[in-house]
Amino acid sequence: MNYRKMFVVKPGEKIRLDKIDPDFTDDVSNKQDGAEKTSANAQLLADLQYKLYAENRQSLLIILQAMDAGGKDGTIAHVLSPMNPQGCRVQGFKAPSADELEHDFLWRIHRVAPRNGEVVIFNRSHYEDVLVVRVHDLVPQSVWSRRYEFINDFEKMLTARRTRVVKFFLHISKEEQLKRFEKRLDEKDKHWKISAGDYQERQYWDDYMAAFEDALSRCSTADAPWYVIPSNHKWFRNLAVSQILVETMQDMKMALPKPTVNIEEIRKLAAAEWDKMKKKE
Ligand code: AMP
Ligand code: MG
C-alpha cells in the first residue's frame, strides 16, 4: 500500500482529525506481519542512511509531533535505531529558555538543523510555536498567526539547500492517551514520565486538535509534506512511518562518491605490502 499517498495532507487541504481513524491498520492482517515489514524497512533505511552519509551532499529532517503519549519516543526507538549514530541525531525541544526567548522562534531551530549527510529527528519542533503557544495564548494571535508563513518560508529555504523535510503527526485518540497514561501509572519504571499536568492538559484536547488541523493544512507543502499517521496501534505506526521514510529517501537518489584514487594502483600497493608481511614471517 502506498502510505505516502494515503496519509499525506494535500497542500491547502482542510482536514478534520475527527474524521481520520487512529485505529486504522490497513489490510495488514496482524501485528506479527506488520513487525516483519517494519524490520525489513529498517534494514533498507540503514542502507539508505549509509549512502546519505557517504554522499555528504543532502540531508534529511524528520519532524515528529503528537499529543502527549502519542508515541514520539517509541517511533524514534523502533524506526530509527538501525541507523548509524555517526550520521544521525535526535533533537528534542522543551519550553524555550530565557535566552531562546530573546530571539525569534526559529533561531533555536535553525542552529540544530541537519548538516550535509546527516539525518536529524526533531522530537517536537518549531510547530510547538503554533500549537502549545496558540492553545495557551503564550503570545498574542497577531504574533502566532503570522508564523505559518514564516515556517513555510523557512522549510522552503532548507529544501532549496538540499535538506529533505518530512513531517509526521502521530494521531491517537483521547481514550488511547488515557490508556497510555494508565500504563505509566501501573509500571513503576514509567512513573518519571507522568505528571498532574498531563491530565490537566486533556481539557484543551479540542483546542489542540484545532491547532493541529490548521498547522497541518497550512504547512503541508509539496516539498515538506505532513503525514497524519494512525497511531493507536504502535506496530502500525512504526510500519507506516518506516515505509514513508524508505520511499522518501529512495526519492533522494543519493550516489556514493566516486573514488578519487585509482583503485588498481592502490591494489598494487596493497599487494606489495602483503609481500613484505609474508617475507617477515
Ligand atoms: P516533553 O516532550 O514531555 O519533554 O515536554 C516538553 C514540553 O515543552 C512540552 O510540554 C511542550 O509543549 C513544551 N514546549 C516545547 N516547545 C515549546 C515552545 N516553543 N513553547 C512552549 N512550550 C514548548
Ligand atoms: Mg510529556
mmCIF file of C-alpha atoms and ligand atoms in Angstrom:
data_model
loop_
_atom_site.group_PDB
_atom_site.id
_atom_site.type_symbol
_atom_site.label_atom_id
_atom_site.label_comp_id
_atom_site.label_asym_id
_atom_site.label_seq_id
_atom_site.Cartn_x
_atom_site.Cartn_y
_atom_site.Cartn_z
ATOM 1 C CA MET A 1 0.000 0.000 0.000
ATOM 2 C CA ASN A 2 1.239 3.481 -0.792
ATOM 3 C CA TYR A 3 1.241 5.154 2.609
ATOM 4 C CA ARG A 4 2.662 8.366 1.261
ATOM 5 C CA LYS A 5 -0.413 8.860 -0.893
ATOM 6 C CA MET A 6 -2.755 7.556 1.751
ATOM 7 C CA PHE A 7 -1.627 9.702 4.672
ATOM 8 C CA VAL A 8 -0.265 12.874 3.108
ATOM 9 C CA VAL A 9 -2.041 16.164 3.783
ATOM 10 C CA LYS A 10 -2.514 17.763 0.387
ATOM 11 C CA PRO A 11 -1.299 21.360 0.319
ATOM 12 C CA GLY A 12 -4.102 23.662 1.435
ATOM 13 C CA GLU A 13 -6.459 20.759 2.129
ATOM 14 C CA LYS A 14 -8.712 21.372 5.115
ATOM 15 C CA ILE A 15 -8.525 18.312 7.279
ATOM 16 C CA ARG A 16 -10.740 17.093 10.077
ATOM 17 C CA LEU A 17 -8.825 14.951 12.521
ATOM 18 C CA ASP A 18 -12.042 13.525 13.955
ATOM 19 C CA LYS A 19 -12.660 12.033 10.505
ATOM 20 C CA ILE A 20 -9.346 10.186 10.496
ATOM 21 C CA ASP A 21 -9.476 6.873 12.330
ATOM 22 C CA PRO A 22 -6.495 6.488 14.705
ATOM 23 C CA ASP A 23 -7.248 2.738 14.898
ATOM 24 C CA PHE A 24 -6.710 2.185 11.185
ATOM 25 C CA THR A 25 -4.349 -0.689 10.330
ATOM 26 C CA ASP A 26 -4.941 -1.058 6.584
ATOM 27 C CA ASP A 27 -5.123 -4.610 5.273
ATOM 28 C CA VAL A 28 -2.090 -5.675 7.277
ATOM 29 C CA SER A 29 -3.517 -8.787 8.848
ATOM 30 C CA ASN A 30 -1.712 -8.814 12.167
ATOM 31 C CA LYS A 31 0.928 -7.349 14.398
ATOM 32 C CA GLN A 32 3.468 -10.054 13.501
ATOM 33 C CA ASP A 33 3.098 -9.347 9.802
ATOM 34 C CA GLY A 34 3.476 -5.602 10.410
ATOM 35 C CA ALA A 35 6.543 -6.050 12.597
ATOM 36 C CA GLU A 36 8.245 -8.150 9.904
ATOM 37 C CA LYS A 37 7.642 -5.488 7.283
ATOM 38 C CA THR A 38 8.929 -2.811 9.649
ATOM 39 C CA SER A 39 12.167 -4.669 10.252
ATOM 40 C CA ALA A 40 12.663 -5.148 6.512
ATOM 41 C CA ASN A 41 12.186 -1.385 6.154
ATOM 42 C CA ALA A 42 14.628 -0.775 8.986
ATOM 43 C CA GLN A 43 17.309 -2.605 7.025
ATOM 44 C CA LEU A 44 16.579 -0.551 3.940
ATOM 45 C CA LEU A 45 16.759 2.636 5.999
ATOM 46 C CA ALA A 46 20.149 1.661 7.364
ATOM 47 C CA ASP A 47 21.448 1.207 3.799
ATOM 48 C CA LEU A 48 19.929 4.481 2.626
ATOM 49 C CA GLN A 49 21.372 6.388 5.562
ATOM 50 C CA TYR A 50 24.802 4.923 4.818
ATOM 51 C CA LYS A 51 24.539 6.354 1.308
ATOM 52 C CA LEU A 52 23.331 9.737 2.539
ATOM 53 C CA TYR A 53 26.268 9.960 4.918
ATOM 54 C CA ALA A 54 28.802 8.856 2.313
ATOM 55 C CA GLU A 55 27.423 11.212 -0.301
ATOM 56 C CA ASN A 56 27.662 14.110 2.173
ATOM 57 C CA ARG A 57 25.628 16.405 -0.024
ATOM 58 C CA GLN A 58 21.970 16.199 1.039
ATOM 59 C CA SER A 59 20.335 15.762 4.432
ATOM 60 C CA LEU A 60 17.073 14.620 5.959
ATOM 61 C CA LEU A 61 14.989 16.348 8.614
ATOM 62 C CA ILE A 62 12.260 14.238 10.214
ATOM 63 C CA ILE A 63 9.772 16.166 12.350
ATOM 64 C CA LEU A 64 7.639 14.310 14.903
ATOM 65 C CA GLN A 65 4.653 15.929 16.560
ATOM 66 C CA ALA A 66 1.930 14.329 18.660
ATOM 67 C CA MET A 67 -0.143 14.775 21.763
ATOM 68 C CA ASP A 68 1.465 13.538 24.998
ATOM 69 C CA ALA A 69 1.938 9.762 24.929
ATOM 70 C CA GLY A 70 1.391 9.882 21.180
ATOM 71 C CA GLY A 71 4.475 7.759 20.550
ATOM 72 C CA LYS A 72 7.238 10.121 19.503
ATOM 73 C CA ASP A 73 9.851 8.422 21.677
ATOM 74 C CA GLY A 74 8.687 4.956 20.621
ATOM 75 C CA THR A 75 8.854 5.854 16.939
ATOM 76 C CA ILE A 76 12.380 7.120 17.325
ATOM 77 C CA ALA A 77 13.433 3.948 19.153
ATOM 78 C CA HIS A 78 11.808 1.492 16.774
ATOM 79 C CA VAL A 79 12.130 3.017 13.383
ATOM 80 C CA LEU A 80 15.423 4.803 13.575
ATOM 81 C CA SER A 81 17.608 2.599 15.742
ATOM 82 C CA PRO A 82 19.121 0.712 12.787
ATOM 83 C CA MET A 83 20.724 3.909 11.571
ATOM 84 C CA ASN A 84 24.363 4.537 12.316
ATOM 85 C CA PRO A 85 24.590 7.036 15.214
ATOM 86 C CA GLN A 86 27.537 8.640 13.489
ATOM 87 C CA GLY A 87 25.298 10.283 10.904
ATOM 88 C CA CYS A 88 22.158 10.587 12.959
ATOM 89 C CA ARG A 89 20.970 12.940 15.709
ATOM 90 C CA VAL A 90 17.819 13.341 17.771
ATOM 91 C CA GLN A 91 16.921 16.837 18.818
ATOM 92 C CA GLY A 92 14.227 17.411 21.446
ATOM 93 C CA PHE A 93 12.601 20.771 22.146
ATOM 94 C CA LYS A 94 11.370 21.808 25.573
ATOM 95 C CA ALA A 95 9.781 25.110 26.505
ATOM 96 C CA PRO A 96 12.218 27.802 25.302
ATOM 97 C CA SER A 97 14.847 29.056 27.739
ATOM 98 C CA ALA A 98 15.109 32.702 28.738
ATOM 99 C CA ASP A 99 17.954 33.060 26.261
ATOM 100 C CA GLU A 100 15.974 31.456 23.446
ATOM 101 C CA LEU A 101 13.045 33.767 24.147
ATOM 102 C CA GLU A 102 15.339 36.703 23.439
ATOM 103 C CA HIS A 103 15.369 35.593 19.780
ATOM 104 C CA ASP A 104 12.882 34.850 17.026
ATOM 105 C CA PHE A 105 11.156 31.456 17.354
ATOM 106 C CA LEU A 106 13.176 29.837 14.572
ATOM 107 C CA TRP A 107 16.556 30.772 15.970
ATOM 108 C CA ARG A 108 16.931 27.722 18.217
ATOM 109 C CA ILE A 109 15.580 25.502 15.456
ATOM 110 C CA HIS A 110 17.789 26.591 12.597
ATOM 111 C CA ARG A 111 21.031 26.180 14.508
ATOM 112 C CA VAL A 112 20.367 22.465 15.041
ATOM 113 C CA ALA A 113 19.091 21.693 11.531
ATOM 114 C CA PRO A 114 20.962 18.896 9.749
ATOM 115 C CA ARG A 115 24.323 19.411 8.132
ATOM 116 C CA ASN A 116 25.301 17.695 4.887
ATOM 117 C CA GLY A 117 24.984 13.921 5.095
ATOM 118 C CA GLU A 118 23.037 13.946 8.329
ATOM 119 C CA VAL A 119 19.647 12.587 9.423
ATOM 120 C CA VAL A 120 18.125 14.692 12.197
ATOM 121 C CA ILE A 121 14.942 13.833 14.038
ATOM 122 C CA PHE A 122 13.061 16.611 15.773
ATOM 123 C CA ASN A 123 11.157 15.365 18.820
ATOM 124 C CA ARG A 124 8.794 18.366 18.843
ATOM 125 C CA SER A 125 9.829 21.340 16.763
ATOM 126 C CA HIS A 126 9.004 24.876 15.648
ATOM 127 C CA TYR A 127 5.412 23.638 15.304
ATOM 128 C CA GLU A 128 5.084 23.958 19.091
ATOM 129 C CA ASP A 129 5.078 27.688 18.391
ATOM 130 C CA VAL A 130 1.716 27.351 16.661
ATOM 131 C CA LEU A 131 0.425 24.546 18.936
ATOM 132 C CA VAL A 132 1.052 24.855 22.684
ATOM 133 C CA VAL A 133 1.787 28.546 22.236
ATOM 134 C CA ARG A 134 -1.533 29.109 20.477
ATOM 135 C CA VAL A 135 -3.588 26.919 22.818
ATOM 136 C CA HIS A 136 -2.217 28.662 25.912
ATOM 137 C CA ASP A 137 -2.067 32.178 24.486
ATOM 138 C CA LEU A 138 1.650 32.417 25.198
ATOM 139 C CA VAL A 139 1.896 35.129 22.552
ATOM 140 C CA PRO A 140 -0.923 37.201 21.015
ATOM 141 C CA GLN A 141 -2.780 35.831 17.999
ATOM 142 C CA SER A 142 -1.317 38.628 15.887
ATOM 143 C CA VAL A 143 2.087 37.037 16.528
ATOM 144 C CA TRP A 144 1.371 33.312 16.171
ATOM 145 C CA SER A 145 -0.894 33.749 13.157
ATOM 146 C CA ARG A 146 1.997 35.010 11.046
ATOM 147 C CA ARG A 147 4.172 32.044 11.936
ATOM 148 C CA TYR A 148 2.650 29.616 9.422
ATOM 149 C CA GLU A 149 4.026 31.720 6.622
ATOM 150 C CA PHE A 150 7.425 32.045 8.309
ATOM 151 C CA ILE A 151 7.535 28.287 8.821
ATOM 152 C CA ASN A 152 6.746 27.617 5.171
ATOM 153 C CA ASP A 153 9.452 30.010 4.064
ATOM 154 C CA PHE A 154 11.964 28.517 6.479
ATOM 155 C CA GLU A 155 11.280 24.962 5.313
ATOM 156 C CA LYS A 156 11.411 26.085 1.702
ATOM 157 C CA MET A 157 14.837 27.514 2.306
ATOM 158 C CA LEU A 158 16.061 24.288 3.918
ATOM 159 C CA THR A 159 14.720 22.310 0.973
ATOM 160 C CA ALA A 160 16.442 24.578 -1.516
ATOM 161 C CA ARG A 161 19.653 23.850 0.350
ATOM 162 C CA ARG A 162 19.135 20.068 -0.191
ATOM 163 C CA THR A 163 17.563 19.242 3.159
ATOM 164 C CA ARG A 164 14.562 16.977 2.653
ATOM 165 C CA VAL A 165 11.883 17.800 5.223
ATOM 166 C CA VAL A 166 9.293 15.200 6.216
ATOM 167 C CA LYS A 167 6.739 15.674 8.994
ATOM 168 C CA PHE A 168 4.669 13.145 10.903
ATOM 169 C CA PHE A 169 1.678 13.795 13.121
ATOM 170 C CA LEU A 170 1.160 10.681 15.234
ATOM 171 C CA HIS A 171 -2.604 10.605 15.611
ATOM 172 C CA ILE A 172 -4.010 8.905 18.732
ATOM 173 C CA SER A 173 -7.472 9.094 20.251
ATOM 174 C CA LYS A 174 -8.226 10.804 23.533
ATOM 175 C CA GLU A 175 -9.113 7.454 25.034
ATOM 176 C CA GLU A 176 -5.878 5.857 23.872
ATOM 177 C CA GLN A 177 -3.971 8.662 25.583
ATOM 178 C CA LEU A 178 -5.732 7.891 28.854
ATOM 179 C CA LYS A 179 -4.853 4.204 28.460
ATOM 180 C CA ARG A 180 -1.220 5.041 27.890
ATOM 181 C CA PHE A 181 -1.135 7.325 30.916
ATOM 182 C CA GLU A 182 -2.668 4.465 32.889
ATOM 183 C CA LYS A 183 0.188 2.193 31.843
ATOM 184 C CA ARG A 184 2.624 4.771 33.096
ATOM 185 C CA LEU A 185 0.841 4.685 36.458
ATOM 186 C CA ASP A 186 0.902 0.890 36.510
ATOM 187 C CA GLU A 187 4.564 0.492 35.681
ATOM 188 C CA LYS A 188 6.961 1.750 38.301
ATOM 189 C CA ASP A 189 9.782 2.468 35.890
ATOM 190 C CA LYS A 190 7.471 4.742 33.905
ATOM 191 C CA HIS A 191 6.433 6.944 36.831
ATOM 192 C CA TRP A 192 9.036 9.536 35.924
ATOM 193 C CA LYS A 193 7.134 10.178 32.703
ATOM 194 C CA ILE A 194 3.828 11.159 34.287
ATOM 195 C CA SER A 195 2.601 14.347 35.935
ATOM 196 C CA ALA A 196 -0.650 16.003 37.034
ATOM 197 C CA GLY A 197 -0.109 18.442 34.180
ATOM 198 C CA ASP A 198 -0.562 15.629 31.669
ATOM 199 C CA TYR A 199 -4.121 15.090 32.927
ATOM 200 C CA GLN A 200 -4.898 18.799 33.206
ATOM 201 C CA GLU A 201 -3.783 19.346 29.618
ATOM 202 C CA ARG A 202 -6.538 16.995 28.434
ATOM 203 C CA GLN A 203 -9.135 19.723 28.939
ATOM 204 C CA TYR A 204 -7.537 21.506 25.971
ATOM 205 C CA TRP A 205 -7.730 18.452 23.707
ATOM 206 C CA ASP A 206 -10.174 20.039 21.237
ATOM 207 C CA ASP A 207 -8.149 23.240 21.104
ATOM 208 C CA TYR A 208 -5.057 21.193 20.317
ATOM 209 C CA MET A 209 -6.888 19.332 17.559
ATOM 210 C CA ALA A 210 -7.967 22.644 16.027
ATOM 211 C CA ALA A 211 -4.409 23.975 16.260
ATOM 212 C CA PHE A 212 -3.046 20.791 14.675
ATOM 213 C CA GLU A 213 -5.610 20.943 11.882
ATOM 214 C CA ASP A 214 -4.507 24.465 10.992
ATOM 215 C CA ALA A 215 -0.813 23.654 11.162
ATOM 216 C CA LEU A 216 -1.250 20.548 9.008
ATOM 217 C CA SER A 217 -3.392 22.298 6.418
ATOM 218 C CA ARG A 218 -1.371 25.441 6.195
ATOM 219 C CA CYS A 219 2.126 23.964 6.347
ATOM 220 C CA SER A 220 1.904 20.817 4.257
ATOM 221 C CA THR A 221 3.700 21.610 1.022
ATOM 222 C CA ALA A 222 4.895 19.553 -1.926
ATOM 223 C CA ASP A 223 8.470 19.883 -0.678
ATOM 224 C CA ALA A 224 7.819 19.480 3.042
ATOM 225 C CA PRO A 225 4.716 17.312 3.415
ATOM 226 C CA TRP A 226 2.812 16.481 6.571
ATOM 227 C CA TYR A 227 1.614 12.920 7.082
ATOM 228 C CA VAL A 228 -1.128 12.017 9.544
ATOM 229 C CA ILE A 229 -0.272 8.564 10.871
ATOM 230 C CA PRO A 230 -2.984 6.489 12.582
ATOM 231 C CA SER A 231 -1.110 5.678 15.780
ATOM 232 C CA ASN A 232 -3.349 3.905 18.268
ATOM 233 C CA HIS A 233 -1.589 0.713 17.225
ATOM 234 C CA LYS A 234 2.120 1.164 17.725
ATOM 235 C CA TRP A 235 3.080 -1.586 15.307
ATOM 236 C CA PHE A 236 1.082 0.022 12.504
ATOM 237 C CA ARG A 237 2.509 3.450 13.272
ATOM 238 C CA ASN A 238 6.030 2.021 13.029
ATOM 239 C CA LEU A 239 5.219 0.319 9.764
ATOM 240 C CA ALA A 240 3.691 3.418 8.152
ATOM 241 C CA VAL A 241 6.458 5.771 9.279
ATOM 242 C CA SER A 242 9.222 3.412 8.191
ATOM 243 C CA GLN A 243 7.557 2.836 4.830
ATOM 244 C CA ILE A 244 7.216 6.552 4.132
ATOM 245 C CA LEU A 245 10.806 7.197 5.174
ATOM 246 C CA VAL A 246 12.129 4.464 2.883
ATOM 247 C CA GLU A 247 10.244 5.919 -0.071
ATOM 248 C CA THR A 248 11.297 9.460 0.771
ATOM 249 C CA MET A 249 14.952 8.503 0.975
ATOM 250 C CA GLN A 250 14.782 6.432 -2.209
ATOM 251 C CA ASP A 251 13.487 9.535 -3.954
ATOM 252 C CA MET A 252 16.556 11.459 -2.860
ATOM 253 C CA LYS A 253 18.661 9.316 -5.187
ATOM 254 C CA MET A 254 21.874 9.504 -3.217
ATOM 255 C CA ALA A 255 25.007 8.482 -5.050
ATOM 256 C CA LEU A 256 28.126 7.112 -3.400
ATOM 257 C CA PRO A 257 31.047 9.413 -4.126
ATOM 258 C CA LYS A 258 33.269 8.296 -6.984
ATOM 259 C CA PRO A 259 36.677 7.170 -5.761
ATOM 260 C CA THR A 260 39.253 9.925 -6.094
ATOM 261 C CA VAL A 261 42.052 7.404 -6.439
ATOM 262 C CA ASN A 262 42.990 4.786 -8.993
ATOM 263 C CA ILE A 263 41.864 1.579 -7.308
ATOM 264 C CA GLU A 264 44.112 -0.590 -9.498
ATOM 265 C CA GLU A 265 47.154 1.389 -8.399
ATOM 266 C CA ILE A 266 46.086 1.016 -4.757
ATOM 267 C CA ARG A 267 45.689 -2.728 -5.252
ATOM 268 C CA LYS A 268 49.329 -2.883 -6.374
ATOM 269 C CA LEU A 269 50.391 -1.065 -3.203
ATOM 270 C CA ALA A 270 48.332 -3.482 -1.152
ATOM 271 C CA ALA A 271 49.911 -6.492 -2.867
ATOM 272 C CA ALA A 272 53.388 -5.107 -2.206
ATOM 273 C CA GLU A 273 52.546 -4.646 1.486
ATOM 274 C CA TRP A 274 51.298 -8.229 1.730
ATOM 275 C CA ASP A 275 54.570 -9.426 0.183
ATOM 276 C CA LYS A 276 56.561 -7.550 2.801
ATOM 277 C CA MET A 277 54.473 -9.066 5.601
ATOM 278 C CA LYS A 278 54.982 -12.541 4.231
ATOM 279 C CA LYS A 279 58.736 -12.105 3.913
ATOM 280 C CA LYS A 280 58.955 -11.172 7.581
ATOM 281 C CA GLU A 281 57.289 -14.436 8.693
HETATM 282 P P1 AMP B 1 8.398 16.581 26.827
HETATM 283 O O1 AMP B 1 8.414 16.404 25.348
HETATM 284 O O2 AMP B 1 7.402 15.682 27.504
HETATM 285 O O3 AMP B 1 9.739 16.516 27.434
HETATM 286 O O4 AMP B 1 7.818 18.054 27.106
HETATM 287 C C1 AMP B 1 8.358 19.181 26.551
HETATM 288 C C2 AMP B 1 7.429 20.320 26.855
HETATM 289 O O5 AMP B 1 7.948 21.505 26.286
HETATM 290 C C3 AMP B 1 6.042 20.136 26.311
HETATM 291 O O6 AMP B 1 5.086 20.380 27.283
HETATM 292 C C4 AMP B 1 5.962 21.170 25.198
HETATM 293 O O7 AMP B 1 4.660 21.659 24.996
HETATM 294 C C5 AMP B 1 6.915 22.222 25.697
HETATM 295 N N1 AMP B 1 7.395 23.058 24.598
HETATM 296 C C6 AMP B 1 8.149 22.683 23.548
HETATM 297 N N2 AMP B 1 8.358 23.725 22.702
HETATM 298 C C7 AMP B 1 7.709 24.787 23.237
HETATM 299 C C8 AMP B 1 7.538 26.147 22.847
HETATM 300 N N3 AMP B 1 8.078 26.610 21.715
HETATM 301 N N4 AMP B 1 6.823 26.954 23.650
HETATM 302 C C9 AMP B 1 6.284 26.472 24.783
HETATM 303 N N5 AMP B 1 6.405 25.212 25.216
HETATM 304 C C10 AMP B 1 7.102 24.360 24.460
HETATM 305 MG MG MG B 2 5.498 14.823 28.262
#
